[in-house]
Short mmCIF file of N, CA and C and ligand atoms in Angstrom, two decimals:
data_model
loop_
_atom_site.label_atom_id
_atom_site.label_comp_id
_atom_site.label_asym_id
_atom_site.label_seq_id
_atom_site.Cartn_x
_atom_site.Cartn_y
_atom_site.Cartn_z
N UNK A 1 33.64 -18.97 -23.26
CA UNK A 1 33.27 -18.84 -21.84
C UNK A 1 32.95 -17.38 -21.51
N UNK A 2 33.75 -16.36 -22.08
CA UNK A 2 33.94 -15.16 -22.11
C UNK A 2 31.75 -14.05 -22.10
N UNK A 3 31.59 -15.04 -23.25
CA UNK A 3 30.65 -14.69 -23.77
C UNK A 3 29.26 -15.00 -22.91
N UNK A 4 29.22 -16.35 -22.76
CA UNK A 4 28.27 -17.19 -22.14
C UNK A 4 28.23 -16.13 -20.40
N UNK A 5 29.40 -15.48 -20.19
CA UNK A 5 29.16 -14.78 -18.52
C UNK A 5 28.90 -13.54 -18.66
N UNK A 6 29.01 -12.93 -19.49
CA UNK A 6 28.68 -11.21 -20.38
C UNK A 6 26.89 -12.19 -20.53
N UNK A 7 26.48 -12.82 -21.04
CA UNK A 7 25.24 -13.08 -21.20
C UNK A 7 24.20 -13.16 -19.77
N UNK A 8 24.94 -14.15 -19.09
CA UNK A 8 24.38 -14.58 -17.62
C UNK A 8 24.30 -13.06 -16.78
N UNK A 9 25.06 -12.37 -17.15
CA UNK A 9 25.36 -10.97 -16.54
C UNK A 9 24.47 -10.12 -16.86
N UNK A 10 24.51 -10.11 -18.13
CA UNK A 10 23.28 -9.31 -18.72
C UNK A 10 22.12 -9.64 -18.66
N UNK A 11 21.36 -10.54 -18.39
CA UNK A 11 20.39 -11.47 -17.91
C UNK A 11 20.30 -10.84 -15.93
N UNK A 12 20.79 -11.30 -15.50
CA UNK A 12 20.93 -10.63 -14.03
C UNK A 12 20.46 -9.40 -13.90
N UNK A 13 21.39 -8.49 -14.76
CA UNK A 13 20.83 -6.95 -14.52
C UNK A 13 20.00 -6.41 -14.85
N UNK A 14 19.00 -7.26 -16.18
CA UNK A 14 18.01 -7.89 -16.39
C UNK A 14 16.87 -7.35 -15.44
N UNK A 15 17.13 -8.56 -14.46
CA UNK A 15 16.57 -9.97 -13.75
C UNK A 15 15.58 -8.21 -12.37
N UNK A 16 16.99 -7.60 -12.13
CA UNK A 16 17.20 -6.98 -11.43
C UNK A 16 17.00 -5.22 -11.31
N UNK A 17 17.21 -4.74 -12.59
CA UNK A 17 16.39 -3.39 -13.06
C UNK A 17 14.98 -3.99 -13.11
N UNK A 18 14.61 -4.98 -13.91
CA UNK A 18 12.94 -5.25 -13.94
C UNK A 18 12.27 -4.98 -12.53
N UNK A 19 12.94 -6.04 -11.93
CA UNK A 19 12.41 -6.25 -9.62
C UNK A 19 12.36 -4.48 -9.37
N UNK A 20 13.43 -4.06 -9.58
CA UNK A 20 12.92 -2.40 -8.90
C UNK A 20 12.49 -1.65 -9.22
N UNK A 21 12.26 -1.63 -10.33
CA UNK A 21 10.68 -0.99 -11.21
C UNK A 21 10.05 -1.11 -10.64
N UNK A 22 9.59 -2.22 -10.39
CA UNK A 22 8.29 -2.82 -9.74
C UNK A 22 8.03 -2.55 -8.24
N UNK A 23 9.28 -2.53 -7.86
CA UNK A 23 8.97 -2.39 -6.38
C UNK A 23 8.77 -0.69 -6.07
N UNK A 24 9.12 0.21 -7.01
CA UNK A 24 8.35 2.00 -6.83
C UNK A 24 7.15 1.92 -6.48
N UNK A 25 6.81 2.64 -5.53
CA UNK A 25 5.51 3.49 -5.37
C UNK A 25 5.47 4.52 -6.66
N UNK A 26 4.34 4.00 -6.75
CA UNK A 26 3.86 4.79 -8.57
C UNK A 26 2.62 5.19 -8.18
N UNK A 27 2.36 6.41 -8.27
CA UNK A 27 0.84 6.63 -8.34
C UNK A 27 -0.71 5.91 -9.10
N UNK A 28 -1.02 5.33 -8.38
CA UNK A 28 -1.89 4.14 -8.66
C UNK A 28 -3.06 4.84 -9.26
N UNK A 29 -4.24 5.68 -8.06
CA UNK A 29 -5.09 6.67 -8.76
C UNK A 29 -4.96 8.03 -7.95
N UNK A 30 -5.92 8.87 -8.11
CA UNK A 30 -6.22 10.27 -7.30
C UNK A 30 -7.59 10.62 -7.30
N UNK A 31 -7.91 11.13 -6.29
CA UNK A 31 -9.35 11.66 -6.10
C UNK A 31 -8.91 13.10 -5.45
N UNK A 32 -9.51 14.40 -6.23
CA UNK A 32 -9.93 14.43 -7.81
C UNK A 32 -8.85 13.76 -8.43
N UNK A 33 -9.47 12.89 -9.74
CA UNK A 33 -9.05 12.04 -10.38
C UNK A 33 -7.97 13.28 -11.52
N UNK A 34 -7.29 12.40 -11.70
CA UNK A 34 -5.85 13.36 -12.94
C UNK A 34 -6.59 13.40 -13.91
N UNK A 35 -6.40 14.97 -14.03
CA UNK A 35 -6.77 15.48 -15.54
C UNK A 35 -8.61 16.02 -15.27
N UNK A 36 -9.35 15.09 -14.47
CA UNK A 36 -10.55 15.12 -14.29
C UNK A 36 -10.92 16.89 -13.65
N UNK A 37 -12.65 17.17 -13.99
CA UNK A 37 -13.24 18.33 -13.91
C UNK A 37 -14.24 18.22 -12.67
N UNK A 38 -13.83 18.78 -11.59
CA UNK A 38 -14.68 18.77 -10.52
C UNK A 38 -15.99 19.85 -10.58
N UNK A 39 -16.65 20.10 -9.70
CA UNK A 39 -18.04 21.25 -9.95
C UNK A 39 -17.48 22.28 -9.05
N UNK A 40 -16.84 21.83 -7.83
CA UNK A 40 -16.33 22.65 -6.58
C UNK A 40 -14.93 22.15 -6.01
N UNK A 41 -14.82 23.51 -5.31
CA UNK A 41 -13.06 23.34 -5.06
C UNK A 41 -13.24 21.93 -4.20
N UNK A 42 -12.21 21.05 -4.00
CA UNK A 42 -12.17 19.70 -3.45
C UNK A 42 -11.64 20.50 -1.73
N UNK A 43 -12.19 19.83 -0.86
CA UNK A 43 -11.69 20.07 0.33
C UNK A 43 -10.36 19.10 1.18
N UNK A 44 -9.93 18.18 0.11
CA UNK A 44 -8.90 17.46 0.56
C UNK A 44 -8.74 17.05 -1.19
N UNK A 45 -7.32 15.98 -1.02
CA UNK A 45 -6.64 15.58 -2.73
C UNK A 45 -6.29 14.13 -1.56
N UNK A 46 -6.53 13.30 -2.46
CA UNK A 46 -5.94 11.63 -1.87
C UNK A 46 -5.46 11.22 -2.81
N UNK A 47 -4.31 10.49 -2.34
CA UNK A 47 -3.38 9.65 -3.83
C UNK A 47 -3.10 8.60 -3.30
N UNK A 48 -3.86 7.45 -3.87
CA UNK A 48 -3.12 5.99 -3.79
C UNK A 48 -2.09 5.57 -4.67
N UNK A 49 -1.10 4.51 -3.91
CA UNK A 49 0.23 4.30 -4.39
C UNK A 49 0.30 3.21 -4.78
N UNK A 50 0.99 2.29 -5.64
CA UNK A 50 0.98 1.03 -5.84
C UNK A 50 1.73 0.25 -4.38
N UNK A 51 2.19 0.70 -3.63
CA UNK A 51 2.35 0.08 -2.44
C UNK A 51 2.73 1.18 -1.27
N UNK A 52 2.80 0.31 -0.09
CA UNK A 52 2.91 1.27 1.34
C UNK A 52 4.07 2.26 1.13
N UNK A 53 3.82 3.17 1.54
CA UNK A 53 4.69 4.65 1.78
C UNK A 53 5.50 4.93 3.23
N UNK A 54 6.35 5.44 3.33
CA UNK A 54 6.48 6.30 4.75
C UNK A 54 6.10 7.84 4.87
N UNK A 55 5.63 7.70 5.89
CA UNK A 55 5.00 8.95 6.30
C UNK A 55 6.16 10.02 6.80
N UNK A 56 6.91 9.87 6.76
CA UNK A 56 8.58 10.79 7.04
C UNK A 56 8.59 11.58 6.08
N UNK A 57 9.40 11.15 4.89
CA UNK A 57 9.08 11.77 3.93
C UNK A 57 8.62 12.06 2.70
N UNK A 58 7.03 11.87 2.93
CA UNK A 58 6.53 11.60 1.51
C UNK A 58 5.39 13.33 2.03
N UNK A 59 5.31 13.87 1.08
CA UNK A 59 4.58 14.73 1.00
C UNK A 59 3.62 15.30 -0.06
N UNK A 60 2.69 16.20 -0.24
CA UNK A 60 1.55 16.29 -1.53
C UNK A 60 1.92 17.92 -1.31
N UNK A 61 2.07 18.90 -2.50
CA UNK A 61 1.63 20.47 -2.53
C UNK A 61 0.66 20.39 -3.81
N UNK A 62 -0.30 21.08 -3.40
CA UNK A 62 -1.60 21.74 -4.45
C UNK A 62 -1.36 23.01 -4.30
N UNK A 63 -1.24 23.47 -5.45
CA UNK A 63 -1.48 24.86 -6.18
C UNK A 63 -2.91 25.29 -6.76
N UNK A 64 -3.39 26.19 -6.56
CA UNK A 64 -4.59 26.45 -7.39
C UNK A 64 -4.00 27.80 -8.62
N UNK A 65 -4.84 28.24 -9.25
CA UNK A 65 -5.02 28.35 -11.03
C UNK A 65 -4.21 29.64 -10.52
N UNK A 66 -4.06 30.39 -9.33
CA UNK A 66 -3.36 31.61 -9.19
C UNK A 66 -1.72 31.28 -8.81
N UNK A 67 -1.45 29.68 -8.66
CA UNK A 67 -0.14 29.67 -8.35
C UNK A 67 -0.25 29.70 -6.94
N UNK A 68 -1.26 30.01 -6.20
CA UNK A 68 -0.94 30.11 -4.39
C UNK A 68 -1.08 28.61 -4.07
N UNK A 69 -0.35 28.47 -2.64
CA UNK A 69 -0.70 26.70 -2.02
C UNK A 69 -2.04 26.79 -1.40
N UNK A 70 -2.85 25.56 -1.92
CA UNK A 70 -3.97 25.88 -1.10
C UNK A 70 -3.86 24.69 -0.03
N UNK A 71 -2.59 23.93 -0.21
CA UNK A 71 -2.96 22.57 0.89
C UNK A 71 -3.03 23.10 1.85
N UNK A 72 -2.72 22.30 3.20
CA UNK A 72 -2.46 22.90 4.70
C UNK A 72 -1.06 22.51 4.92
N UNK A 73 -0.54 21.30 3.91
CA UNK A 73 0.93 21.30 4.29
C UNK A 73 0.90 19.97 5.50
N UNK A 74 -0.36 19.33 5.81
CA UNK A 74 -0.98 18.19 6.48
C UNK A 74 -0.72 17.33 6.10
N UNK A 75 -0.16 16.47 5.41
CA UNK A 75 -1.03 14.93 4.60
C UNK A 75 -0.40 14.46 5.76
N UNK A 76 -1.41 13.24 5.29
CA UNK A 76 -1.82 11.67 6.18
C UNK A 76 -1.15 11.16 5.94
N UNK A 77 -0.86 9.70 5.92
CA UNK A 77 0.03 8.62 5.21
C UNK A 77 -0.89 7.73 5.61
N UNK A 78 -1.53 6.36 5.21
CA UNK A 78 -1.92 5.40 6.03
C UNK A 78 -2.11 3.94 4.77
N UNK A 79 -1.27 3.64 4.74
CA UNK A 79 -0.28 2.08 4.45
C UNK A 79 -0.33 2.64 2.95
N UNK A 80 -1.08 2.51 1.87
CA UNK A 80 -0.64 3.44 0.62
C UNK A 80 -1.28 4.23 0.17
N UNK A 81 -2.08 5.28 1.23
CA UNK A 81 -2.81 6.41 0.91
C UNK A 81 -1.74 7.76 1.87
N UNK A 82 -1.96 8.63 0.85
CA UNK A 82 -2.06 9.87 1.19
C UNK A 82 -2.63 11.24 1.21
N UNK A 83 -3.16 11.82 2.07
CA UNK A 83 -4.27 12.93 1.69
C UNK A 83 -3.58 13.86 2.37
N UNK A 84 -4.20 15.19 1.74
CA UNK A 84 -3.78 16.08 2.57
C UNK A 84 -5.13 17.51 2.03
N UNK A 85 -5.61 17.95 3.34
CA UNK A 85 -6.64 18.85 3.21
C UNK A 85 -6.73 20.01 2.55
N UNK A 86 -7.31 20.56 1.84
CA UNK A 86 -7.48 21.79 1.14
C UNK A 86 -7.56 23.18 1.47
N UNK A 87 -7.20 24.14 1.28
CA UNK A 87 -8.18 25.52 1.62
C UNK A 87 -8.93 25.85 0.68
N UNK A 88 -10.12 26.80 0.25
CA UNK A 88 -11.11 26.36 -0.37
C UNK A 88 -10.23 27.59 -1.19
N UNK A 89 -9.68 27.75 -2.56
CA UNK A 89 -8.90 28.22 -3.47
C UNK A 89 -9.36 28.57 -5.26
N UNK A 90 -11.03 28.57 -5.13
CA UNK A 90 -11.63 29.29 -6.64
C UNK A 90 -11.18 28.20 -7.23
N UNK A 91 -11.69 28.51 -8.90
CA UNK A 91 -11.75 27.76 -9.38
C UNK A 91 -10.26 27.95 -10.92
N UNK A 92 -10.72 26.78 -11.54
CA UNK A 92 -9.51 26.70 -12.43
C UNK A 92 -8.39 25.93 -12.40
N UNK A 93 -7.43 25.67 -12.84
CA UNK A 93 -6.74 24.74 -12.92
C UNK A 93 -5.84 24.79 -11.82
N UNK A 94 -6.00 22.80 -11.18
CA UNK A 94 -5.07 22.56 -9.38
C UNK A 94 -3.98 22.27 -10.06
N UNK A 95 -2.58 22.52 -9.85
CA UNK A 95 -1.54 21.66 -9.68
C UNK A 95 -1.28 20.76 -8.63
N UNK A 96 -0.93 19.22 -8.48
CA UNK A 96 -0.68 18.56 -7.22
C UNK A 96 0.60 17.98 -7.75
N UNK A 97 1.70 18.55 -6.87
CA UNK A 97 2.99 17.45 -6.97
C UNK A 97 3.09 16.59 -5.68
N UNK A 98 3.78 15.45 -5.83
CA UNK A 98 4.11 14.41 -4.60
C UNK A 98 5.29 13.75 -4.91
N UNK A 99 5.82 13.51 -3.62
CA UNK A 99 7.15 13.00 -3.74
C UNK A 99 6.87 12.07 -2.47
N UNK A 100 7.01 10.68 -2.76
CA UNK A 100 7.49 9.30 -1.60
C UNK A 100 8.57 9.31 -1.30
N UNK A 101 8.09 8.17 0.06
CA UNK A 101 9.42 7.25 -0.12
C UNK A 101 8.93 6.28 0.85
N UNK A 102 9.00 5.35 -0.49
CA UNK A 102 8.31 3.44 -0.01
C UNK A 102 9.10 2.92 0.63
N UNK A 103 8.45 1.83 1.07
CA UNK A 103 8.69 0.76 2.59
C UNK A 103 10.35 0.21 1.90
N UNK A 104 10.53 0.28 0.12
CA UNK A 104 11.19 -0.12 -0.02
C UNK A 104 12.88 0.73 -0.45
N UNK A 105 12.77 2.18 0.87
CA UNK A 105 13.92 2.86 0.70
C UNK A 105 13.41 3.77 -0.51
N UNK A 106 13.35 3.43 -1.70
CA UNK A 106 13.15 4.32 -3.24
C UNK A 106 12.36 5.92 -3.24
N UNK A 107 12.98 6.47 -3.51
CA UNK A 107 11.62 7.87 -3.79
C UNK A 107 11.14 8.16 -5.02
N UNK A 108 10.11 8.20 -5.15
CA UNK A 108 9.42 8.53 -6.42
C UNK A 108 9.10 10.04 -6.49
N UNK A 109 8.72 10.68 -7.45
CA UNK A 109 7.62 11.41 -7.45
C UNK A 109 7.14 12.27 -8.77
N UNK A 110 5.84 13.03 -8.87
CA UNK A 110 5.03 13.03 -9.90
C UNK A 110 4.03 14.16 -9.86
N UNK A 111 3.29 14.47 -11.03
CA UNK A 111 2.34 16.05 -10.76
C UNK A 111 1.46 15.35 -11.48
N UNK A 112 0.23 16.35 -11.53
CA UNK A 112 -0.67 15.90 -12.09
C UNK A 112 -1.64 17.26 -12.00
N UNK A 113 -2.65 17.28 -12.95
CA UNK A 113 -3.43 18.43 -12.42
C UNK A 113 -5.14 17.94 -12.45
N UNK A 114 -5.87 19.12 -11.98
CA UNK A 114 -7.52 18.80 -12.49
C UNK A 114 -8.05 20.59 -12.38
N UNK A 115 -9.04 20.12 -12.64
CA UNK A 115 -10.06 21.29 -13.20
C UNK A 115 -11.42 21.27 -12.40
N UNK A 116 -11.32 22.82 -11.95
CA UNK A 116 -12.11 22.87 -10.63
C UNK A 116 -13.15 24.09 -11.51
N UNK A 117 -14.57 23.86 -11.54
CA UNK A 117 -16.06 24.70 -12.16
C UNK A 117 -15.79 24.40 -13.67
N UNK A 118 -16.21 25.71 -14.02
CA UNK A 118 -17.24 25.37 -15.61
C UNK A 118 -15.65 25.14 -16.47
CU1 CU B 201 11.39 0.74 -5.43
#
């Protein structure tokens, strides 16, 4: 009997680490796209989420290739997008980090970079 409820148990937690995986906001895509080479500095960064966000506290910082912030410190939220506008910051490599927090309580968050001229 011992065994058979250590199983059912383990099965459950299972059942149940799998469900909240799933339920994270995970970064779905980005425009500029991750990793991707733009021609000119981007005047905004948008990140879709695998599901709705709160706009409380979910936030985006971009760095440009000197280490300065070029966001405005703005983003949007609007059901699983977030943008937030640029200052125009030369070229070379963006850093963008973001940190959520989905409809479902959880916070995520994640970096990514792209490549701005030749
Ligand atoms: Cu979650």
């Amino acid at each position: 009997m011992k065994s058979i409820s250590l199983a059912a148990l383990a099965f459950l937690v299972l059942v149940l680490a799998t469900g909240a995986a799933d339920a994270h906001a995970l970064l779905d895509r980005a425009e500029p796209r991750v990793g991707n080479r733009v021609a000119a500095p981007p005047r905004e960064v948008t990140l879709w989420f695998t599901q709705n966000i709160r706009p409380v506290f979910s936030s985006i910082t971009v760095t440009n290739a000197a280490g300065e912030r070029v966001d405005t410190g703005k983003a949007q939220v609007r059901g699983n997008q977030m943008s937030v506008p640029l200052r125009v910051g030369g070229s070379g490599t963006y850093h963008v980090n973001w940190h959520v927090l989905s409809m479902d309580s959880h916070t995520t968050n994640g970096n990514f970079t792209f490549q701005v001229g030749q």
